CSV table of C-alpha atoms in Angstrom, one decimal:
chain,number,residue,atom,x,y,z
A,9,MET,CA,95.1,92.1,4.5
A,10,GLU,CA,96.3,94.8,7.1
A,11,VAL,CA,97.0,93.2,10.4
A,12,GLU,CA,97.8,94.9,13.7
A,13,ARG,CA,100.2,92.8,15.9
A,14,ASP,CA,100.9,94.0,19.2
A,15,SER,CA,100.7,93.5,23.0
A,16,VAL,CA,99.2,95.7,25.8
A,17,SER,CA,100.5,95.8,29.3
A,18,LEU,CA,97.6,95.7,31.7
A,19,GLY,CA,99.8,96.2,34.8
A,20,THR,CA,99.5,94.4,38.3
A,21,TRP,CA,97.0,91.6,37.7
A,22,GLU,CA,95.1,89.4,40.3
A,23,PHE,CA,93.7,86.1,39.3
A,24,GLU,CA,90.6,84.5,40.4
A,25,CYS,CA,92.7,82.2,42.6
A,26,GLY,CA,93.6,85.4,44.5
A,27,GLU,CA,97.2,85.5,43.6
A,28,GLU,CA,98.7,88.4,41.4
A,29,ILE,CA,101.6,89.1,38.9
A,30,PRO,CA,103.4,92.6,38.7
A,31,ASP,CA,102.3,92.8,35.0
A,32,LEU,CA,100.0,91.0,32.7
A,33,GLU,CA,100.9,91.4,28.9
A,34,VAL,CA,98.5,90.4,26.5
A,35,ALA,CA,99.3,89.7,22.9
A,36,TYR,CA,96.8,90.3,20.3
A,37,GLU,CA,96.1,90.6,16.6
A,38,ALA,CA,93.4,93.0,15.1
A,39,TYR,CA,92.0,93.1,11.7
A,40,GLY,CA,90.0,95.6,9.8
A,41,GLU,CA,88.8,98.9,11.0
A,42,PHE,CA,86.9,99.7,14.1
A,43,THR,CA,83.6,101.8,13.3
A,44,GLY,CA,82.2,101.8,16.8
A,45,ASP,CA,79.7,98.9,16.5
A,46,ASN,CA,81.5,96.1,14.4
A,47,ALA,CA,83.9,94.5,16.6
A,48,VAL,CA,84.1,90.7,16.7
A,49,LEU,CA,86.1,88.9,19.3
A,50,VAL,CA,87.5,85.6,18.2
A,51,THR,CA,88.5,83.2,21.1
A,52,HIS,CA,91.0,80.5,20.5
A,53,ALA,CA,91.1,76.9,21.5
A,54,LEU,CA,93.4,75.1,23.9
A,55,THR,CA,96.6,75.3,22.2
A,56,GLY,CA,95.7,78.2,19.7
A,57,SER,CA,97.0,81.7,19.6
A,58,GLN,CA,95.9,85.2,18.5
A,59,HIS,CA,97.2,84.3,15.0
A,60,VAL,CA,93.8,83.7,13.5
A,61,ALA,CA,94.3,84.9,9.9
A,62,GLY,CA,97.0,85.0,7.3
A,63,HIS,CA,98.9,82.2,5.3
A,64,ASP,CA,102.2,84.1,5.0
A,65,ALA,CA,104.9,82.3,7.1
A,66,ALA,CA,106.5,85.6,7.9
A,67,ASP,CA,103.2,86.5,9.9
A,68,ALA,CA,103.8,83.5,12.1
A,69,THR,CA,103.1,83.9,15.9
A,70,ALA,CA,105.7,82.1,17.9
A,71,GLY,CA,106.0,79.1,15.7
A,72,GLN,CA,102.4,78.7,14.7
A,73,ALA,CA,103.0,79.4,11.1
A,74,ARG,CA,99.5,78.9,9.7
A,75,ALA,CA,96.8,80.9,11.1
A,76,TRP,CA,94.3,78.5,12.7
A,77,TRP,CA,91.1,80.1,11.3
A,78,ASP,CA,92.4,81.7,8.1
A,79,ASP,CA,89.7,79.8,6.1
A,80,ILE,CA,87.0,81.7,8.3
A,81,VAL,CA,88.5,85.0,9.1
A,82,GLY,CA,89.6,87.5,6.2
A,83,PRO,CA,88.3,89.5,3.6
A,84,GLY,CA,85.2,88.2,2.0
A,85,LYS,CA,85.1,85.3,4.3
A,86,ALA,CA,82.5,84.2,6.9
A,87,ILE,CA,83.9,86.7,9.4
A,88,ASP,CA,84.7,89.4,6.9
A,89,THR,CA,87.6,91.7,8.0
A,90,THR,CA,86.2,94.4,5.5
A,91,GLU,CA,82.9,94.5,7.5
A,92,TYR,CA,84.2,93.6,11.0
A,93,TYR,CA,86.9,94.7,13.2
A,94,VAL,CA,88.2,91.4,14.4
A,95,VAL,CA,90.3,91.1,17.5
A,96,ALA,CA,92.0,87.8,18.8
A,97,ALA,CA,94.2,87.7,22.0
A,98,ASN,CA,96.3,85.0,23.4
A,99,VAL,CA,95.0,83.9,26.8
A,100,PRO,CA,96.8,84.3,30.2
A,101,GLY,CA,98.8,81.1,30.9
A,102,SER,CA,99.7,80.4,27.2
A,103,CYS,CA,103.0,80.7,25.5
A,104,TYR,CA,102.3,82.9,22.5
A,105,GLY,CA,103.2,86.2,23.8
A,106,THR,CA,100.6,86.7,26.6
A,107,THR,CA,102.3,86.3,30.1
A,108,GLY,CA,102.3,82.6,31.2
A,109,PRO,CA,104.5,80.1,32.9
A,110,PRO,CA,107.5,80.5,30.2
A,111,ALA,CA,107.4,84.4,30.7
A,112,THR,CA,110.1,86.2,32.8
A,113,ASN,CA,108.9,87.2,36.3
A,114,PRO,CA,110.3,90.9,36.5
A,115,GLU,CA,110.7,90.5,40.3
A,116,THR,CA,113.1,87.5,40.0
A,117,GLY,CA,114.3,87.8,36.3
A,118,GLU,CA,113.6,84.2,35.8
A,119,PRO,CA,110.7,82.3,34.0
A,120,TYR,CA,107.6,82.0,36.2
A,121,GLY,CA,107.3,78.2,35.7
A,122,THR,CA,104.9,76.7,38.1
A,123,ASP,CA,105.0,79.9,40.4
A,124,PHE,CA,102.6,81.3,37.8
A,125,PRO,CA,99.3,81.6,39.4
A,126,ALA,CA,96.5,79.1,38.4
A,127,VAL,CA,94.3,80.6,35.6
A,128,THR,CA,90.6,80.0,34.7
A,129,VAL,CA,88.4,80.9,31.7
A,130,GLY,CA,87.1,83.7,33.7
A,131,ASP,CA,90.4,85.2,33.9
A,132,TRP,CA,90.8,84.9,30.1
A,133,THR,CA,87.5,86.8,29.8
A,134,GLU,CA,88.5,89.6,32.0
A,135,ALA,CA,91.9,90.0,30.3
A,136,GLN,CA,90.1,90.2,27.0
A,137,ARG,CA,87.7,92.7,28.5
A,138,ALA,CA,90.6,94.9,29.7
A,139,LEU,CA,92.4,94.5,26.4
A,140,LEU,CA,89.4,95.7,24.6
A,141,ASP,CA,89.3,98.7,27.0
A,142,GLU,CA,92.8,99.6,26.0
A,143,LEU,CA,91.9,99.4,22.3
A,144,GLY,CA,88.8,101.7,22.8
A,145,VAL,CA,86.2,98.9,22.2
A,146,PRO,CA,83.4,99.3,24.7
A,147,HIS,CA,80.9,96.8,23.1
A,148,LEU,CA,81.2,93.7,21.0
A,149,HIS,CA,79.1,92.7,18.0
A,150,ALA,CA,79.9,89.3,18.7
A,151,VAL,CA,82.1,86.7,20.4
A,152,THR,CA,82.9,83.3,18.7
A,153,GLY,CA,85.3,80.6,19.1
A,154,GLY,CA,85.6,76.7,19.0
A,155,SER,CA,86.1,74.2,21.8
A,156,VAL,CA,87.4,75.9,25.0
A,157,GLY,CA,87.2,79.0,23.0
A,158,GLY,CA,83.5,78.6,22.9
A,159,MET,CA,83.4,78.2,26.7
A,160,ASN,CA,85.2,81.6,26.7
A,161,ALA,CA,82.5,83.0,24.6
A,162,LEU,CA,79.8,81.6,27.0
A,163,GLU,CA,81.7,83.2,29.8
A,164,TRP,CA,81.4,86.7,28.1
A,165,ALA,CA,77.5,86.3,28.1
A,166,LYS,CA,77.7,85.4,31.7
A,167,ARG,CA,80.1,88.0,33.0
A,168,HIS,CA,79.5,90.8,30.7
A,169,PRO,CA,76.1,90.4,29.2
A,170,ASP,CA,75.6,94.1,28.5
A,171,HIS,CA,79.0,94.0,26.4
A,172,VAL,CA,78.1,91.7,23.7
A,173,ALA,CA,75.2,91.4,21.4
A,174,ARG,CA,75.7,87.9,20.0
A,175,ILE,CA,77.8,84.7,21.1
A,176,ALA,CA,78.4,81.9,18.8
A,177,PRO,CA,80.2,79.0,20.7
A,178,ILE,CA,81.2,76.3,18.1
A,179,GLY,CA,81.9,72.7,19.2
A,180,ALA,CA,81.5,73.6,22.8
A,181,ALA,CA,79.6,72.8,26.0
A,182,ALA,CA,78.8,74.3,29.5
A,183,ARG,CA,81.3,71.8,31.0
A,184,LEU,CA,83.5,68.8,30.3
A,185,ASP,CA,82.2,65.2,30.9
A,186,PRO,CA,83.9,62.8,33.1
A,187,GLN,CA,85.6,60.8,30.3
A,188,CYS,CA,87.3,63.9,28.9
A,189,LEU,CA,88.3,65.0,32.4
A,190,ALA,CA,90.0,61.5,32.8
A,191,LEU,CA,91.8,61.8,29.5
A,192,ASP,CA,93.1,65.3,30.3
A,193,SER,CA,94.2,64.0,33.7
A,194,ILE,CA,96.4,61.2,32.0
A,195,ALA,CA,97.8,63.8,29.6
A,196,ARG,CA,98.9,65.9,32.5
A,197,ARG,CA,100.5,62.9,34.3
A,198,ALA,CA,102.4,62.2,31.1
A,199,ILE,CA,104.1,65.6,31.4
A,200,THR,CA,104.5,65.8,35.2
A,201,THR,CA,106.0,62.0,35.3
A,202,ASP,CA,108.5,62.9,32.5
A,203,PRO,CA,111.9,63.3,34.5
A,204,ASP,CA,112.6,66.3,32.5
A,205,TRP,CA,109.7,68.2,33.8
A,206,ASN,CA,111.6,68.8,36.9
A,207,ASP,CA,108.8,70.1,38.9
A,208,GLY,CA,108.3,72.8,36.1
A,209,ASP,CA,111.8,74.1,36.4
A,210,TYR,CA,113.2,73.2,32.8
A,211,TYR,CA,113.9,76.6,31.4
A,212,ASP,CA,117.6,76.4,31.7
A,213,GLY,CA,118.1,74.8,28.4
A,214,GLU,CA,119.3,71.5,29.8
A,215,GLY,CA,116.1,69.7,28.6
A,216,ALA,CA,112.4,70.0,28.5
A,217,PRO,CA,109.7,67.2,29.1
A,218,ASP,CA,109.3,66.6,25.3
A,219,HIS,CA,108.3,63.0,25.6
A,220,GLY,CA,105.5,63.8,28.2
A,221,LEU,CA,104.2,66.7,26.3
A,222,GLY,CA,104.4,64.8,23.1
A,223,ILE,CA,102.2,62.1,24.6
A,224,ALA,CA,99.8,64.5,26.1
A,225,ARG,CA,99.5,65.9,22.5
A,226,GLN,CA,98.8,62.5,21.1
A,227,ILE,CA,96.1,61.8,23.7
A,228,GLY,CA,94.4,65.3,22.7
A,229,HIS,CA,94.5,64.2,18.9
A,230,VAL,CA,92.7,60.9,19.6
A,231,MET,CA,90.2,63.0,21.4
A,232,TYR,CA,89.8,65.4,18.4
A,233,LEU,CA,89.2,62.6,15.8
A,234,SER,CA,86.2,60.2,15.4
A,235,LYS,CA,86.3,56.4,14.7
A,236,ASP,CA,85.1,57.1,11.3
A,237,SER,CA,87.8,59.7,10.6
A,238,MET,CA,90.5,57.5,11.9
A,239,GLU,CA,89.3,54.5,9.8
A,240,ARG,CA,89.3,56.7,6.7
A,241,LYS,CA,92.7,58.3,7.3
A,242,PHE,CA,94.7,55.3,8.6
A,243,GLY,CA,92.7,52.0,8.7
A,244,ARG,CA,95.1,49.4,10.0
A,245,ARG,CA,97.7,50.2,7.4
A,246,ALA,CA,101.4,49.9,8.0
A,247,ALA,CA,103.4,53.1,7.6
A,248,GLY,CA,105.9,53.5,4.6
A,249,ARG,CA,109.4,51.9,4.7
A,250,ASP,CA,110.9,55.4,5.5
A,251,ALA,CA,108.7,56.0,8.6
A,252,VAL,CA,110.9,56.1,11.8
A,253,ARG,CA,109.6,55.5,15.2
A,254,SER,CA,109.9,58.6,17.4
A,255,PHE,CA,109.5,56.9,20.7
A,256,PRO,CA,111.4,54.0,22.4
A,257,THR,CA,109.8,50.7,22.1
A,258,ASP,CA,110.1,47.2,23.3
A,259,PRO,CA,112.2,44.8,21.4
A,260,ALA,CA,109.2,42.7,20.1
A,261,ALA,CA,108.0,45.8,18.3
A,262,SER,CA,110.2,44.9,15.3
A,263,PHE,CA,108.1,41.9,14.6
A,264,PHE,CA,104.9,44.0,14.4
A,265,PRO,CA,104.0,46.7,11.9
A,266,TYR,CA,104.7,50.4,12.7
A,267,ARG,CA,101.2,51.8,11.6
A,268,GLU,CA,100.0,54.8,9.8
A,269,VAL,CA,98.1,55.8,12.9
A,270,ASP,CA,101.3,55.4,14.9
A,271,SER,CA,103.3,57.5,12.6
A,272,TYR,CA,100.7,60.2,12.4
A,273,LEU,CA,100.5,60.6,16.3
A,274,ASP,CA,104.4,60.7,16.4
A,275,TYR,CA,104.5,63.3,13.9
A,276,GLN,CA,102.0,65.5,15.8
A,277,ALA,CA,104.0,64.9,19.0
A,278,GLU,CA,107.2,66.1,17.3
A,279,THR,CA,105.8,69.2,15.8
A,280,PHE,CA,103.9,70.1,18.8
A,281,VAL,CA,106.9,70.2,21.3
A,282,GLU,CA,108.6,72.5,18.9
A,283,ARG,CA,106.1,75.2,19.4
A,284,PHE,CA,104.3,74.7,22.7
A,285,ASP,CA,105.3,74.7,26.5
A,286,ALA,CA,104.5,71.9,28.7
A,287,ASN,CA,103.7,74.1,31.7
A,288,SER,CA,101.2,76.1,29.7
A,289,TYR,CA,99.6,72.8,28.6
A,290,LEU,CA,99.2,72.0,32.3
A,291,TYR,CA,97.7,75.3,33.0
A,292,LEU,CA,95.4,75.5,30.1
A,293,THR,CA,93.9,72.1,30.4
A,294,ARG,CA,93.1,72.7,34.1
A,295,ALA,CA,91.3,75.9,33.2
A,296,MET,CA,89.3,74.0,30.6
A,297,ASP,CA,88.6,71.1,32.9
A,298,ASN,CA,87.5,73.5,35.8
A,299,TYR,CA,85.1,75.6,33.6
A,300,ASP,CA,81.5,75.2,34.7
A,301,LEU,CA,79.0,77.6,33.2
A,302,GLU,CA,76.7,77.4,36.3
A,303,ALA,CA,79.4,78.1,38.8
A,304,GLY,CA,78.1,80.8,41.2
A,305,PHE,CA,74.6,80.4,40.0
A,306,GLU,CA,71.8,77.8,40.5
A,307,SER,CA,71.8,76.6,36.9
A,308,ASP,CA,73.1,77.3,33.5
A,309,ALA,CA,70.0,79.1,32.8
A,310,ASP,CA,70.4,81.3,35.7
A,311,ALA,CA,74.0,82.1,34.7
A,312,LEU,CA,72.8,83.4,31.3
A,313,ALA,CA,69.7,85.3,32.7
A,314,ALA,CA,71.1,88.7,32.3
A,315,PHE,CA,72.1,88.1,28.6
A,316,GLU,CA,69.7,89.6,26.4
A,317,GLY,CA,71.6,89.1,23.1
A,318,GLU,CA,71.3,86.3,20.6
A,319,ALA,CA,73.3,82.9,20.4
A,320,MET,CA,74.1,80.3,17.8
A,321,LEU,CA,75.5,77.1,18.9
A,322,MET,CA,77.0,74.6,16.4
A,323,SER,CA,78.0,71.0,17.0
A,324,PHE,CA,79.1,68.0,15.1
A,325,THR,CA,77.5,64.6,14.9
A,326,ALA,CA,80.8,62.6,15.4
A,327,ASP,CA,82.4,64.8,17.9
A,328,TRP,CA,82.6,62.9,21.4
A,329,HIS,CA,84.8,65.7,22.9
A,330,PHE,CA,81.8,68.1,23.1
A,331,THR,CA,78.7,66.3,22.0
A,332,VAL,CA,75.6,67.2,20.2
A,333,ASP,CA,73.6,66.2,23.3
A,334,GLN,CA,75.7,68.6,25.3
A,335,ALA,CA,75.2,71.5,22.9
A,336,GLU,CA,71.4,70.8,22.9
A,337,ALA,CA,71.3,70.8,26.7
A,338,LEU,CA,73.1,74.3,26.6
A,339,ALA,CA,70.5,75.3,24.0
A,340,ALA,CA,67.6,74.2,26.2
A,341,SER,CA,69.1,76.1,29.2
A,342,MET,CA,69.3,79.2,27.0
A,343,ARG,CA,65.8,78.9,26.0
A,344,THR,CA,64.8,78.6,29.8
A,345,ALA,CA,66.9,81.8,30.2
A,346,ASP,CA,64.8,83.4,27.2
A,347,VAL,CA,67.7,83.8,25.1
A,348,ASP,CA,67.2,83.8,21.4
A,349,VAL,CA,69.3,80.6,20.2
A,350,ALA,CA,69.7,78.6,17.2
A,351,HIS,CA,71.5,75.1,17.4
A,352,HIS,CA,73.0,74.0,14.2
A,353,VAL,CA,74.0,70.5,14.1
A,354,VAL,CA,76.5,69.5,11.4
A,355,ASP,CA,76.5,66.0,9.9
A,356,SER,CA,80.3,65.4,9.9
A,357,ASP,CA,82.4,62.5,10.5
A,358,HIS,CA,85.5,64.6,11.3
A,359,GLY,CA,84.9,64.6,15.1
A,360,HIS,CA,86.0,67.6,17.2
A,361,ASP,CA,88.4,68.7,14.6
A,362,ALA,CA,85.4,69.6,12.2
A,363,PHE,CA,85.2,73.2,13.5
A,364,LEU,CA,88.7,73.8,12.0
A,365,VAL,CA,88.8,71.7,9.0
A,366,GLU,CA,85.3,72.2,7.5
A,367,PRO,CA,85.1,75.9,6.8
A,368,GLU,CA,82.6,75.2,4.0
A,369,HIS,CA,80.1,74.1,6.7
A,370,VAL,CA,81.0,76.2,9.5
A,371,GLY,CA,81.4,79.5,7.5
A,372,PRO,CA,77.8,80.1,6.1
A,373,PRO,CA,75.7,79.8,9.2
A,374,LEU,CA,78.3,81.8,11.1
A,375,SER,CA,78.2,84.5,8.5
A,376,ASP,CA,74.5,84.7,8.4
A,377,PHE,CA,74.4,84.8,12.2
A,378,LEU,CA,76.9,87.6,12.4
A,379,ASP,CA,75.1,89.5,9.7
A,380,SER,CA,71.5,89.0,10.6
A,381,GLY,CA,71.3,87.2,14.0
A,382,VAL,CA,69.1,84.2,14.8
A,383,ASP,CA,66.2,85.3,12.7
A,384,GLY,CA,68.5,85.9,9.6
A,385,ALA,CA,70.6,82.7,9.9
A,386,ALA,CA,70.3,80.2,7.1
A,387,VAL,CA,68.4,77.1,8.0
A,388,THR,CA,67.7,74.1,6.0
A,389,ASP,CA,65.2,71.4,7.4
A,390,THR,CA,66.3,68.0,6.0
A,391,GLY,CA,63.8,65.9,7.8
A,392,GLY,CA,65.7,65.9,11.0
A,393,ASP,CA,64.5,66.7,14.6
A,394,GLY,CA,64.6,70.3,13.9
A,395,ASP,CA,61.7,72.8,13.4
A,396,CYS,CA,62.8,75.4,11.1
A,397,GLU,CA,59.9,77.7,11.9
A,398,THR,CA,61.0,77.9,15.5
A,399,ALA,CA,64.7,78.1,14.8
A,400,SER,CA,65.3,80.6,17.6
A,401,ARG,CA,63.7,78.3,20.3
A,402,ALA,CA,64.3,74.7,18.9
A,403,PRO,CA,67.1,72.5,17.8
A,404,VAL,CA,67.9,73.1,14.3
A,405,HIS,CA,69.5,70.3,12.1
A,406,SER,CA,71.0,72.0,9.2
A,407,SER,CA,72.0,70.1,5.9
A,408,LEU,CA,75.6,71.4,6.0
A,409,PHE,CA,77.4,68.2,4.9
A,410,PRO,CA,77.7,67.0,1.3
A,411,ASP,CA,76.1,64.0,0.3
């Protein structure tokens, strides 16, 4: 598969917070050939990148060796790169090539660190719009993404309703609930109370807040899993004899088992700190936490009133990060705004991670939606609450999970 990997300089850039930087560089990957009306923008989740497709380690983006949605994007896959021109861009504030806290401030010759301006999901959207202008793409066939990437897709319908025909937010909502806000707050405190964080100034090679960032990642992973998936993966089993604890423990710990779930979380922490930046984690979680679709409007429906395209929402029954109820509330707002919308509820026990690990269930409805829109999307009534005959106006419960 032919891939274009590059970055574009957007020059002086002013963020929503009112601060500006002398140059915003946006890193992107593009797959397929643009024919004028076939562009699909894929928006990544919190710690994802522009590296959406391609298994080859030589294709790795800044340490993210495996493309995060390779099972969905590619020739003959749900987002078929022989049919669509697929663009993915790393968001401002991140650390995979787009300007963020680790990037060098050209005015000082030093990393921005916490001098980098606060970023919002709206900033991500405007940077993507500017990138597409540079690539010669005036209009999008669709925008799709999971988690906060789904919020990014919603923001496209809100800010640029005339520039996109379809949006497909997956495992997303109009805003985070207080429980998730609280957990994100604890994750940030784990970073900022790590002595090596040093008020965000740790780029001199003397040390980085790896312990704090690792704990933040562990909190995130618990949010992404469900009770059922954790029981199935780990139970209460002790880790193998060769397992080594990654974090300091109290003396009494030697009396108790080091469990598989402990070992898994420690491994996730160890691998994450090798590829991600702690300041970027602070910035991106704040952007996600701050997002509210109705901001600047009277309601979510008002925010989407100008969008005349189609929408497909997908939620997962065991996802407590972005719940089915939240997705259905968003679908209801879209109906109020007279947006053609289908809501697919996937019966899954994988939790929030389902949008990444269940391509066989995510891919078919997404493919149908991209190809034919709401009316052509595959819908199966299995006796749930959905009404297939009014799929564009009512919640749809699709049989997408194996028996």
